[in-house]
Coordinates of C-alpha atoms and ligand atoms in Angstrom, one line a residue:
M2 CA 11.7 -0.6 -36.8
C3 CA 12.6 -1.9 -40.3
G4 CA 10.2 -2.1 -42.8
I5 CA 11.0 -4.7 -46.0
V6 CA 8.9 -5.0 -49.6
G7 CA 9.9 -6.9 -52.6
Y8 CA 7.4 -7.4 -55.7
I9 CA 7.1 -10.4 -58.7
G10 CA 5.0 -9.9 -61.8
N11 CA 4.2 -8.5 -64.5
K12 CA 4.1 -4.6 -63.8
K13 CA 7.1 -2.4 -63.2
A14 CA 8.0 -3.1 -59.4
E15 CA 9.5 0.2 -58.8
P16 CA 5.5 1.8 -58.5
I17 CA 4.4 -0.9 -56.3
L18 CA 7.2 -1.4 -54.1
L19 CA 8.1 2.7 -53.2
E20 CA 3.7 2.1 -52.7
G21 CA 5.0 -0.7 -49.9
L22 CA 7.4 1.2 -48.5
T23 CA 5.2 4.0 -47.9
K24 CA 2.8 1.9 -45.8
L25 CA 5.2 1.3 -43.1
E26 CA 6.6 5.0 -42.7
Y27 CA 4.4 4.5 -39.0
R28 CA 7.4 2.0 -38.7
G29 CA 9.7 4.6 -38.3
Y30 CA 12.6 5.3 -40.8
D31 CA 15.4 7.5 -41.1
S32 CA 16.5 6.3 -45.2
A33 CA 15.2 3.5 -47.7
G34 CA 16.3 1.7 -50.8
L35 CA 15.4 -1.4 -53.4
T36 CA 16.8 -3.1 -56.2
I37 CA 15.1 -3.7 -59.4
L38 CA 16.2 -6.8 -61.2
E39 CA 16.4 -6.0 -64.9
N40 CA 17.9 -7.9 -67.8
E41 CA 20.3 -10.3 -65.2
N42 CA 21.6 -6.9 -63.4
F43 CA 20.7 -5.1 -60.3
K44 CA 19.8 -1.3 -59.7
T45 CA 20.7 -0.5 -56.7
L46 CA 19.8 3.0 -55.3
K47 CA 19.1 4.5 -51.6
N48 CA 19.6 7.0 -49.6
K49 CA 19.2 8.6 -45.9
G50 CA 15.4 10.4 -46.8
R51 CA 12.4 9.7 -46.6
V52 CA 10.6 7.0 -49.2
K53 CA 9.4 10.4 -51.5
E54 CA 13.3 11.5 -51.4
L55 CA 13.8 8.2 -52.7
A56 CA 11.1 8.4 -55.7
Q57 CA 13.2 12.0 -57.2
I58 CA 16.3 8.9 -57.3
T59 CA 14.6 6.1 -58.4
N60 CA 11.6 8.0 -61.0
P61 CA 13.5 9.7 -63.8
E62 CA 15.7 5.6 -64.0
N63 CA 12.2 4.5 -66.1
L64 CA 13.1 1.3 -63.9
A65 CA 11.1 -1.0 -66.1
G66 CA 12.2 -4.2 -64.1
T67 CA 9.0 -6.3 -62.8
I68 CA 10.3 -7.6 -59.8
G69 CA 12.1 -5.8 -57.2
I70 CA 13.2 -4.9 -53.5
A71 CA 12.3 -2.4 -51.2
H72 CA 13.1 -1.1 -47.4
T73 CA 13.0 1.6 -44.5
R74 CA 15.8 1.6 -42.7
W75 CA 15.9 2.4 -38.4
A76 CA 19.2 2.9 -38.0
T77 CA 21.0 0.0 -35.8
H78 CA 24.3 -1.0 -36.8
G79 CA 26.1 2.3 -38.6
K80 CA 25.1 5.7 -38.9
P81 CA 22.1 7.0 -41.0
A82 CA 23.7 6.9 -44.8
S83 CA 22.7 6.0 -48.3
V84 CA 26.0 3.5 -47.7
N85 CA 24.3 2.0 -44.5
S86 CA 21.0 2.2 -46.3
H87 CA 19.5 -1.1 -48.0
P88 CA 19.1 -2.9 -50.4
H89 CA 23.3 -4.8 -49.5
N90 CA 24.9 -6.7 -52.6
D91 CA 27.6 -8.8 -52.9
N92 CA 30.2 -8.2 -53.6
S93 CA 29.8 -9.4 -56.6
N94 CA 26.3 -8.1 -57.9
H95 CA 25.1 -11.1 -57.9
F96 CA 22.8 -11.6 -54.8
S97 CA 21.1 -8.0 -53.2
V98 CA 19.6 -8.1 -49.7
V99 CA 16.6 -6.8 -48.1
H100 CA 17.1 -7.8 -43.6
N101 CA 15.1 -6.5 -40.7
G102 CA 15.9 -8.0 -37.9
I103 CA 19.2 -8.1 -36.1
I104 CA 23.0 -9.7 -36.3
E105 CA 24.6 -10.2 -32.9
N106 CA 27.6 -12.1 -34.3
Y107 CA 28.4 -9.7 -37.5
H108 CA 31.7 -9.0 -36.2
E109 CA 32.9 -12.6 -36.6
L110 CA 30.7 -13.1 -39.4
R111 CA 32.9 -9.7 -40.8
K112 CA 35.8 -11.5 -40.0
F113 CA 35.2 -15.1 -41.6
L114 CA 34.3 -13.6 -45.1
G115 CA 37.2 -11.0 -44.7
E116 CA 39.7 -14.2 -44.6
H117 CA 37.7 -15.6 -47.4
G118 CA 38.5 -11.9 -49.3
Y119 CA 35.7 -10.5 -48.8
R120 CA 35.1 -6.3 -47.9
F121 CA 32.6 -4.1 -46.9
L122 CA 31.2 -0.8 -47.7
S123 CA 29.2 -0.3 -45.7
E124 CA 28.9 -0.1 -41.1
T125 CA 25.6 -2.5 -40.7
D126 CA 25.5 -6.2 -39.6
T127 CA 23.5 -6.7 -42.7
E128 CA 25.6 -6.7 -45.2
V129 CA 27.2 -9.8 -44.5
I130 CA 24.3 -11.2 -45.7
P131 CA 24.2 -11.4 -49.7
N132 CA 28.5 -11.9 -48.9
L133 CA 27.6 -15.2 -47.0
I134 CA 25.1 -16.6 -49.8
H135 CA 27.0 -15.9 -52.7
Y136 CA 30.0 -17.1 -50.3
Y137 CA 27.9 -20.8 -50.0
F138 CA 26.5 -20.1 -53.6
S139 CA 29.8 -20.0 -54.9
E140 CA 30.8 -23.1 -52.6
G141 CA 28.1 -25.1 -53.5
N142 CA 28.3 -27.2 -57.0
D143 CA 24.3 -26.7 -57.7
V144 CA 23.1 -23.9 -59.7
S145 CA 20.0 -24.5 -60.3
K146 CA 17.9 -22.5 -57.9
F147 CA 17.5 -25.1 -55.0
G148 CA 21.2 -23.9 -55.0
F149 CA 20.0 -20.6 -54.4
L150 CA 17.7 -21.6 -52.1
K151 CA 20.6 -24.0 -50.0
A152 CA 23.2 -21.2 -50.0
V153 CA 20.4 -18.7 -48.1
K154 CA 20.2 -21.4 -45.9
K155 CA 22.9 -21.7 -44.9
A156 CA 23.5 -18.1 -44.6
T157 CA 21.0 -18.2 -41.8
E158 CA 22.6 -20.9 -40.1
D159 CA 25.3 -18.7 -38.9
L160 CA 23.2 -15.8 -37.8
T161 CA 22.7 -15.3 -34.6
G162 CA 20.3 -12.7 -33.6
S163 CA 16.5 -12.4 -35.5
F164 CA 16.4 -12.0 -39.6
A165 CA 13.4 -11.0 -42.0
I166 CA 14.6 -11.3 -45.4
G167 CA 13.6 -10.9 -49.1
V168 CA 17.1 -11.5 -52.2
L169 CA 17.1 -11.6 -54.9
S170 CA 20.0 -12.7 -58.0
V171 CA 20.8 -11.8 -61.1
D172 CA 21.7 -15.6 -62.5
F173 CA 17.8 -16.3 -60.9
P174 CA 15.9 -13.4 -62.2
D175 CA 11.9 -14.8 -62.2
V176 CA 12.2 -16.1 -58.8
M177 CA 12.7 -14.0 -55.1
I178 CA 13.5 -16.2 -51.9
V179 CA 12.6 -14.9 -48.0
V180 CA 13.2 -16.4 -45.1
R181 CA 12.1 -15.2 -41.3
K182 CA 13.6 -15.5 -37.8
D183 CA 11.9 -13.5 -34.9
S184 CA 11.6 -10.5 -37.3
P185 CA 8.3 -10.3 -39.3
L186 CA 7.6 -11.2 -42.8
V187 CA 3.8 -11.6 -44.1
I188 CA 4.1 -13.2 -48.1
G189 CA 0.7 -11.2 -50.3
K190 CA -0.6 -14.0 -53.2
G191 CA -1.6 -12.1 -55.9
D192 CA -2.7 -12.7 -60.0
G193 CA 0.4 -13.2 -62.1
E194 CA 2.5 -11.2 -59.0
N195 CA 3.3 -11.8 -55.3
F196 CA 4.4 -9.4 -52.3
I197 CA 6.6 -9.4 -49.9
S198 CA 6.8 -7.2 -46.6
S199 CA 7.1 -6.8 -42.6
D200 CA 3.6 -6.7 -42.5
I201 CA 0.0 -7.2 -44.2
P202 CA -0.6 -3.0 -44.4
A203 CA 2.2 -2.4 -46.8
Y204 CA -0.4 -4.7 -50.1
L205 CA -3.7 -4.7 -48.6
G206 CA -4.5 -2.7 -51.3
F207 CA -3.4 -5.3 -54.1
T208 CA -4.6 -8.3 -52.5
R209 CA -6.4 -10.8 -49.6
D210 CA -4.7 -13.7 -48.9
F211 CA -2.1 -13.9 -47.1
Y212 CA 0.7 -16.4 -45.9
L213 CA 1.8 -15.4 -41.9
L214 CA 5.5 -17.6 -42.6
K215 CA 6.8 -18.3 -39.2
D216 CA 10.1 -18.8 -38.3
Y217 CA 12.6 -20.9 -40.3
E218 CA 10.3 -21.3 -43.3
F219 CA 11.7 -20.5 -46.7
A220 CA 9.9 -19.4 -49.8
I221 CA 10.8 -19.1 -53.1
L222 CA 8.3 -17.1 -55.4
S223 CA 8.0 -16.7 -59.0
K224 CA 5.2 -14.3 -60.1
N225 CA 3.2 -17.3 -61.0
T226 CA 3.7 -19.5 -57.7
I227 CA 5.3 -20.1 -54.4
E228 CA 7.0 -22.7 -52.6
F229 CA 7.7 -22.7 -49.3
Y230 CA 10.2 -25.1 -47.3
D231 CA 10.3 -26.6 -44.4
N232 CA 14.2 -26.1 -42.0
K233 CA 15.3 -29.1 -43.5
L234 CA 14.4 -27.4 -47.2
K235 CA 12.0 -29.9 -47.1
P236 CA 8.2 -28.7 -49.1
I237 CA 5.9 -28.3 -46.8
Q238 CA 1.7 -26.4 -47.4
K239 CA 0.8 -23.4 -45.9
E240 CA -2.9 -21.8 -45.9
V241 CA -4.1 -18.6 -47.1
T242 CA -5.1 -16.3 -45.2
K243 CA -7.9 -13.8 -45.9
I244 CA -8.0 -10.3 -44.7
N245 CA -10.4 -8.4 -44.2
W246 CA -9.4 -5.6 -42.7
D247 CA -10.3 -2.6 -43.6
A248 CA -8.2 0.6 -43.3
T249 CA -8.2 1.5 -40.0
S250 CA -7.2 -1.8 -38.8
A251 CA -4.6 -2.1 -41.8
E252 CA -2.5 0.2 -39.9
K253 CA -2.5 -1.5 -36.6
N254 CA -2.1 -4.9 -38.3
G255 CA -4.7 -6.1 -38.0
Y256 CA -4.8 -5.0 -33.3
E257 CA -7.9 -4.1 -32.3
D258 CA -7.0 -1.0 -31.0
F259 CA -2.4 0.6 -31.1
M260 CA -2.2 0.5 -27.5
L261 CA -2.9 -3.4 -27.7
K262 CA -0.8 -3.9 -31.2
E263 CA 2.7 -1.9 -29.3
I264 CA 2.4 -4.4 -26.1
Y265 CA 3.1 -6.9 -28.2
E266 CA 5.7 -5.4 -30.2
Q267 CA 7.7 -5.0 -27.0
P268 CA 9.0 -8.4 -27.7
T269 CA 10.9 -6.4 -31.3
A270 CA 11.2 -3.3 -29.3
I271 CA 13.4 -4.8 -26.8
R272 CA 15.7 -6.2 -29.1
E273 CA 15.9 -3.4 -31.8
T274 CA 16.1 -1.2 -28.2
I275 CA 18.9 -3.8 -27.8
G276 CA 20.6 -3.2 -31.3
N277 CA 24.1 -2.8 -31.4
H278 CA 24.9 -1.9 -28.0
L279 CA 25.2 -5.2 -26.3
C280 CA 26.7 -8.3 -29.1
S281 CA 26.2 -12.1 -28.8
D282 CA 30.0 -11.8 -28.2
G283 CA 28.7 -10.1 -24.6
S284 CA 30.7 -6.5 -26.0
L285 CA 29.4 -3.0 -24.8
Q286 CA 29.0 0.1 -27.1
F287 CA 28.0 3.0 -26.9
D288 CA 29.8 4.9 -30.1
E289 CA 27.0 7.9 -29.7
L290 CA 28.7 8.6 -26.1
N291 CA 32.6 7.8 -25.7
F292 CA 32.7 7.9 -21.9
S293 CA 36.0 7.5 -20.4
K294 CA 36.7 6.4 -16.7
E295 CA 38.3 9.8 -16.2
F296 CA 34.8 11.1 -17.3
L297 CA 32.5 8.8 -15.1
S298 CA 34.8 9.0 -12.8
Q299 CA 34.0 12.9 -11.5
I300 CA 30.4 12.1 -11.7
Q301 CA 29.5 12.8 -7.5
K302 CA 25.7 12.7 -8.6
I303 CA 22.8 12.0 -10.7
Y304 CA 20.0 13.4 -11.3
I305 CA 16.6 11.5 -13.8
V306 CA 15.2 13.5 -14.9
A307 CA 11.1 12.7 -17.0
C308 CA 7.2 12.6 -16.7
G309 CA 5.0 10.2 -16.1
T310 CA 5.4 6.9 -17.5
A311 CA 9.3 7.9 -18.3
M312 CA 9.8 9.0 -14.9
H313 CA 9.0 5.6 -13.8
A314 CA 11.1 4.1 -16.0
G315 CA 14.1 6.5 -14.1
L316 CA 13.1 4.6 -10.9
S317 CA 15.1 1.0 -12.5
A318 CA 17.6 2.9 -13.6
K319 CA 18.3 4.3 -9.7
T320 CA 18.6 0.7 -8.6
M321 CA 20.5 -0.1 -11.0
L322 CA 23.2 3.2 -10.6
E323 CA 23.6 2.9 -7.6
N324 CA 24.0 -1.0 -7.3
I325 CA 26.2 -1.8 -10.0
C326 CA 28.0 2.0 -10.2
E327 CA 27.9 3.0 -7.0
I328 CA 26.6 6.6 -8.3
N329 CA 24.6 8.9 -5.5
T330 CA 21.1 8.9 -7.9
E331 CA 17.9 11.0 -7.7
V332 CA 14.5 10.5 -10.0
D333 CA 12.6 13.7 -10.2
V334 CA 9.2 14.3 -11.8
A335 CA 10.4 17.6 -14.2
S336 CA 7.9 19.9 -13.1
E337 CA 9.6 19.4 -10.1
F338 CA 12.5 19.8 -10.4
R339 CA 12.5 22.4 -12.8
Y340 CA 11.9 24.9 -9.4
R341 CA 13.7 23.3 -6.9
N342 CA 16.8 24.9 -7.3
P343 CA 18.8 21.5 -7.4
L344 CA 22.4 21.0 -6.0
I345 CA 24.1 20.9 -9.6
N346 CA 27.9 22.0 -10.7
K347 CA 29.9 20.4 -13.4
N348 CA 29.8 17.1 -11.4
T349 CA 26.2 16.1 -12.3
L350 CA 25.2 13.9 -15.0
C351 CA 21.3 15.0 -15.3
I352 CA 19.7 12.3 -17.6
F353 CA 16.9 13.2 -19.6
I354 CA 14.1 10.7 -20.7
T355 CA 11.3 10.9 -22.8
Q356 CA 9.9 9.5 -25.4
S357 CA 8.4 11.8 -27.5
G358 CA 11.1 14.3 -26.6
E359 CA 9.2 17.0 -27.0
T360 CA 7.5 17.4 -23.3
A361 CA 7.5 20.6 -22.1
D362 CA 8.3 20.3 -18.7
T363 CA 11.0 18.1 -19.2
I364 CA 12.7 20.1 -21.4
A365 CA 12.7 23.3 -19.1
A366 CA 14.7 20.7 -17.2
L367 CA 17.4 20.1 -19.2
K368 CA 17.9 24.2 -20.1
L369 CA 18.0 24.6 -16.2
A370 CA 20.1 21.9 -15.6
K371 CA 22.7 23.1 -18.2
A372 CA 22.2 26.7 -17.2
K373 CA 24.3 25.4 -13.6
G374 CA 26.9 23.4 -15.3
A375 CA 25.2 19.8 -15.5
I376 CA 26.7 17.2 -18.2
T377 CA 22.8 16.4 -20.1
L378 CA 22.1 13.0 -21.4
A379 CA 18.9 12.3 -23.7
I380 CA 17.3 8.6 -23.3
S381 CA 14.5 9.9 -26.7
N382 CA 12.7 7.3 -28.7
V383 CA 12.9 10.1 -31.0
E384 CA 15.0 11.2 -33.2
G385 CA 16.5 15.0 -34.1
S386 CA 13.3 15.5 -31.3
S387 CA 14.1 19.5 -28.8
I388 CA 15.3 17.6 -26.5
T389 CA 17.8 15.5 -28.3
R390 CA 19.0 18.3 -30.4
E391 CA 19.3 20.7 -26.9
A392 CA 21.3 18.1 -24.1
D393 CA 24.9 17.2 -24.7
F394 CA 24.4 13.4 -25.5
V395 CA 21.6 11.5 -26.5
T396 CA 20.5 7.6 -26.7
Y397 CA 18.5 6.0 -28.8
T398 CA 15.6 3.7 -27.5
H399 CA 14.0 1.5 -31.1
A400 CA 10.9 1.0 -29.2
G401 CA 9.5 2.7 -33.8
P402 CA 6.6 5.1 -33.3
E403 CA 4.2 4.4 -30.0
I404 CA 0.6 5.8 -31.1
A405 CA -1.8 4.9 -28.4
V406 CA -0.7 7.9 -25.2
A407 CA -0.5 5.0 -23.3
S408 CA 3.3 4.4 -22.7
T409 CA 3.7 0.2 -23.1
K410 CA 6.2 -0.5 -24.8
A411 CA 8.7 2.9 -24.9
Y412 CA 8.9 2.4 -21.1
T413 CA 10.1 -1.3 -21.7
S414 CA 12.3 -0.2 -24.1
Q415 CA 14.1 2.7 -21.8
I416 CA 14.6 0.0 -18.7
T417 CA 16.1 -2.2 -21.6
L418 CA 18.3 1.1 -23.2
L419 CA 19.0 2.7 -19.6
A420 CA 20.0 -1.5 -17.7
I421 CA 22.5 -1.7 -21.2
L422 CA 23.8 2.0 -20.5
V423 CA 24.2 1.0 -16.5
M424 CA 26.0 -2.2 -18.4
H425 CA 28.3 -0.2 -19.8
F426 CA 29.1 2.6 -17.1
A427 CA 29.9 -0.3 -14.8
E428 CA 32.5 -2.0 -17.4
I429 CA 34.6 1.3 -17.7
L430 CA 34.6 2.2 -13.8
G431 CA 35.3 -1.5 -13.2
K432 CA 32.0 -1.6 -11.3
N433 CA 30.4 -5.3 -10.2
S434 CA 32.0 -7.5 -12.9
E435 CA 30.4 -10.2 -11.4
I436 CA 27.4 -9.2 -11.9
L437 CA 27.6 -8.0 -15.2
A438 CA 28.0 -11.8 -17.4
D439 CA 24.4 -12.1 -15.9
M440 CA 23.0 -8.9 -16.8
K441 CA 24.1 -9.7 -20.2
K442 CA 23.1 -13.2 -20.6
S443 CA 19.8 -11.8 -19.3
I444 CA 19.2 -9.2 -21.0
L445 CA 20.1 -10.9 -25.0
E446 CA 16.9 -13.5 -23.2
L447 CA 13.9 -10.8 -22.6
P448 CA 12.8 -10.6 -26.3
A449 CA 11.9 -14.4 -26.4
K450 CA 10.9 -14.2 -22.6
A451 CA 8.8 -11.2 -23.5
E452 CA 7.0 -13.1 -26.4
Q453 CA 6.3 -16.2 -23.6
L454 CA 4.8 -13.5 -21.8
L455 CA 2.7 -12.5 -24.6
S456 CA 1.5 -15.4 -25.4
D457 CA -1.9 -16.3 -24.2
F458 CA -3.4 -13.6 -22.0
S459 CA -6.5 -15.3 -21.6
E460 CA -6.8 -15.6 -17.6
I461 CA -5.7 -11.9 -16.9
K462 CA -8.9 -11.0 -19.8
D463 CA -11.1 -13.0 -18.4
F464 CA -9.9 -11.2 -14.6
A465 CA -10.5 -7.7 -16.4
H466 CA -14.1 -9.0 -17.1
E467 CA -15.0 -9.6 -13.5
V468 CA -13.3 -6.3 -11.8
Y469 CA -13.9 -4.0 -14.2
S470 CA -16.2 -2.6 -12.5
S471 CA -14.3 -1.9 -9.5
K472 CA -14.2 1.5 -7.9
D473 CA -10.1 2.0 -6.3
V474 CA -7.7 -0.3 -7.5
F475 CA -4.4 -0.1 -5.3
F476 CA -1.2 -1.5 -6.5
L477 CA 1.3 -2.5 -3.6
G478 CA 5.0 -3.2 -5.0
R479 CA 8.6 -3.3 -2.7
G480 CA 11.5 -1.9 -3.9
L481 CA 12.0 -3.0 -7.7
D482 CA 8.2 -4.1 -7.5
Y483 CA 6.9 -0.5 -6.7
N484 CA 8.3 0.9 -10.1
S485 CA 5.4 -1.9 -11.2
A486 CA 3.5 -1.3 -9.2
V487 CA 3.0 2.5 -9.9
E488 CA 3.6 2.4 -13.3
G489 CA 0.5 -0.4 -13.6
S490 CA -1.5 2.0 -11.8
L491 CA -0.8 5.1 -14.3
K492 CA -1.7 2.8 -17.3
L493 CA -5.1 1.6 -15.3
K494 CA -6.1 5.0 -14.8
E495 CA -5.1 6.7 -17.3
I496 CA -6.8 4.4 -20.3
S497 CA -10.1 2.7 -17.4
Y498 CA -10.7 6.9 -15.4
I499 CA -10.9 4.3 -12.7
H500 CA -9.0 5.6 -8.9
S501 CA -5.7 3.7 -8.4
E502 CA -2.9 4.7 -6.6
A503 CA 0.7 2.8 -5.7
F504 CA 2.1 2.2 -2.4
Y505 CA 5.0 1.2 -0.6
S506 CA 3.7 -2.3 0.6
G507 CA 5.5 -1.0 3.7
E508 CA 3.9 1.8 3.9
L509 CA 0.0 0.9 4.1
K510 CA -0.2 0.5 8.2
H511 CA 0.6 3.7 8.3
G512 CA -2.2 5.5 6.9
P513 CA -3.3 3.8 3.5
I514 CA -4.8 0.4 5.2
A515 CA -7.4 2.2 6.4
L516 CA -8.9 2.7 2.7
I517 CA -9.0 -1.5 2.6
E518 CA -12.6 -2.8 3.1
K519 CA -14.5 -6.4 1.6
D520 CA -13.7 -6.4 -2.4
T521 CA -11.8 -3.4 -2.8
L522 CA -9.3 -5.3 -5.6
V523 CA -5.3 -4.1 -4.7
V524 CA -2.8 -5.7 -7.5
S525 CA 0.5 -6.8 -6.4
T526 CA 3.9 -7.6 -7.9
L527 CA 6.3 -10.3 -5.8
T528 CA 9.4 -10.8 -7.7
V529 CA 12.0 -9.2 -5.0
E530 CA 13.8 -12.1 -3.0
D531 CA 15.2 -10.4 -0.1
L532 CA 11.4 -8.6 0.1
L533 CA 9.3 -11.6 -0.9
E534 CA 7.9 -12.0 3.0
K535 CA 7.4 -8.6 3.3
S536 CA 5.6 -8.3 0.7
I537 CA 3.6 -11.4 1.3
S538 CA 2.3 -10.6 4.4
N539 CA 1.3 -6.8 3.3
I540 CA -0.7 -8.9 1.1
Q541 CA -2.2 -11.5 3.2
E542 CA -2.9 -7.5 5.5
V543 CA -5.5 -6.1 2.6
I544 CA -6.8 -10.5 2.1
T545 CA -7.6 -10.2 6.3
R546 CA -9.8 -7.3 5.5
G547 CA -11.8 -8.6 2.5
A548 CA -9.7 -7.4 -0.4
K549 CA -9.7 -9.2 -4.0
T550 CA -6.0 -9.5 -5.0
L551 CA -4.1 -9.5 -8.3
V552 CA -0.1 -11.1 -7.8
V553 CA 2.6 -10.7 -10.6
T554 CA 5.3 -13.0 -9.8
D555 CA 8.1 -15.3 -10.9
K556 CA 8.3 -17.0 -8.0
E557 CA 7.3 -21.1 -6.7
L558 CA 4.2 -19.3 -4.0
A559 CA 2.4 -21.6 -2.2
H560 CA 0.1 -18.8 -1.0
S561 CA -3.1 -20.2 -2.5
N562 CA -5.4 -17.2 -1.3
F563 CA -4.9 -15.2 -4.2
T564 CA -7.7 -14.3 -5.6
K565 CA -5.5 -14.4 -9.1
M566 CA -2.1 -15.1 -9.8
I567 CA 0.0 -14.6 -12.9
K568 CA 3.3 -16.1 -12.9
I569 CA 6.1 -14.8 -15.4
P570 CA 9.3 -15.9 -16.1
E571 CA 12.6 -15.2 -13.6
T572 CA 14.7 -13.2 -14.8
N573 CA 17.9 -10.7 -13.5
K574 CA 16.8 -9.0 -10.6
F575 CA 17.4 -5.7 -12.3
L576 CA 16.1 -6.5 -15.3
T577 CA 12.5 -8.0 -13.6
P578 CA 10.7 -4.4 -14.2
I579 CA 10.6 -5.4 -17.5
L580 CA 8.6 -8.5 -17.6
S581 CA 6.4 -7.5 -14.3
I582 CA 4.6 -4.0 -16.1
I583 CA 3.3 -6.6 -19.0
P584 CA 0.4 -8.4 -17.0
L585 CA -0.2 -5.0 -15.9
Q586 CA -0.4 -3.4 -18.8
I587 CA -2.7 -5.9 -20.5
F588 CA -4.8 -5.3 -17.2
A589 CA -5.6 -2.1 -18.2
Y590 CA -6.3 -2.8 -21.5
Y591 CA -8.6 -4.8 -21.3
I592 CA -10.0 -3.4 -18.6
S593 CA -10.8 -0.2 -20.5
K594 CA -12.4 -2.5 -23.6
E595 CA -14.6 -3.7 -21.0
K596 CA -15.9 0.1 -20.0
G597 CA -16.5 0.8 -23.5
L598 CA -13.3 3.3 -23.5
D599 CA -11.4 4.9 -26.2
V600 CA -7.8 2.9 -25.0
D601 CA -6.1 4.7 -27.8
K602 CA -6.8 8.7 -26.8
P603 CA -8.1 8.4 -23.6
R604 CA -9.8 11.5 -22.7
N605 CA -8.0 14.8 -21.4
L606 CA -5.1 13.2 -22.5
A607 CA -2.5 14.1 -25.3
K608 CA 0.6 11.3 -26.0
S609 CA 3.3 14.7 -25.7
V610 CA 2.7 16.5 -23.1
T611 CA 4.5 20.1 -24.6
V612 CA 3.0 22.6 -22.2
E613 CA 3.3 23.0 -18.7
Ligands
AGP8 C1 2.1 7.8 -19.8 O1 1.3 6.0 -20.4 C2 1.3 9.0 -19.9 N1 2.0 8.4 -21.4 C3 2.5 10.1 -20.0 O2 2.7 9.4 -18.0 C4 4.3 9.9 -20.0 O3 4.7 9.6 -20.3 C5 5.4 11.8 -20.2 O4 3.6 12.4 -21.1 C6 6.4 11.7 -20.7 O5 5.6 11.6 -21.7 P1 7.5 11.4 -22.4 O6 8.4 10.8 -22.7 O7 6.9 11.5 -24.3 O8 8.3 12.8 -22.9

């Protein structure tokens, strides 16, 4: 995920900006850059590579300016390259912008600006922003700093997508303007100096007083003042938030654990994974794959190979590939696949899903598949990891670094990316176009629905307090609901150490129901419309035998005999596992907290299983 920082004060801005970027490195990035405003001119320096490499370029410049903005970029639109790094300036070098987020309608905006004489140096979506600001400032007749603010507001009104931006202007060398929508931005209030950043840790070493900007709130910062405006540019007052975190909790951005932070980062991770693969005009693109219809048409079998949570993401992909692309698909755990002599030929596509890109069994399975002549595609969250270097093709989730051992945002990002990939394949193959329209619309709505889900989890937290001493917890699901059942069960067992198993609901009567007794806890996801009644009767069977039940559903269910029911927003049926898992992640998290366990580093587990 990109990171932005800014400084305005009495000290040299360059070292302060670099320090801020260093604190944001955990967000993951591939390039960095900064703009210093000095003598009413911009000095914009940027580089593909690490912050320390940027410092090697900026330090010798002895940049004396005391106002600047800087950025770490995780490539979404346009490959990692200096020219695509931020800050981006308008053609006349009057405005310099750093941006975190995704501008979905940048194609249209480039076209509009091109018709008005603007040209673009980069492949990025961001570069439309400074040129839009220039366009509106030039068009307006207000050369005051309020004219600058109005130009920024008009520019952001044209943007579809998410943004947190910091803007400088050579015409107003004593101010910086910021605004956000969906992407995070905070303002640090200092003494004779002020700061902006994507999150608090960047400048907690300089101040503990922060303003937390809300969507469409604007601010004009000078070194001694911060003026706030609402989305009608009416002046507003904001309360300072005093941050009393220690250094460790600062890394977690105020969350108690990395896992909780990463659960709450899922809307952003989904949004950034969608990135430039699906634009608001409905166009799909995977520049990194360029698969033709002829290439896809000759694929007779797809294997999806992974471990643990990544394999569970593959279960959802299987349903989508078979129902939408109509290609025979099999999901296998890598540790079995690599030893069972799978039937593979040149018409086999093997998809390897791996957050770390370093899982030993998955690497071995990939090498076996290649040796047998398969076409191999890796889906990973870590650029340049072993598996991404070994596979014929690779495409990335943009979940940002996942620190907690229990995978959450990587999982939902994997299903998101797989769904877009399936739509891309189906479009190339000319299959089921009527399904695609709703999927495209629904997937763009997912981040907001995930945010809605995350807005209040008190019910789940209270229920976890009631049942955390359970000795066994069983998860039930049919069809796509089974995917959340098995993933929810893994989350619970790996961080709470409670014995848990997931069953296909239809399998209950074939043995597992013998395990059900009074107060046994059974968790079930109920979202698959055409299996609903059968699934409900399965739950009634365990209730009859005394079980307590937690049900996660997107349906209006009349059944009042569930012990606890959690409602999730509706979405396209193929995408429901992305939402139905979130309450189960939170459930596992709070049970582990109730037991006083180390949520982020569970016993016996490693984040990446690099040995067999
Ligand atoms: C999931 O919470 C676990 N951390 C584990 O199952 C993990 O998904 C599995 O080890 C695969 O890791 P990978 O995605 O990095 O290959």
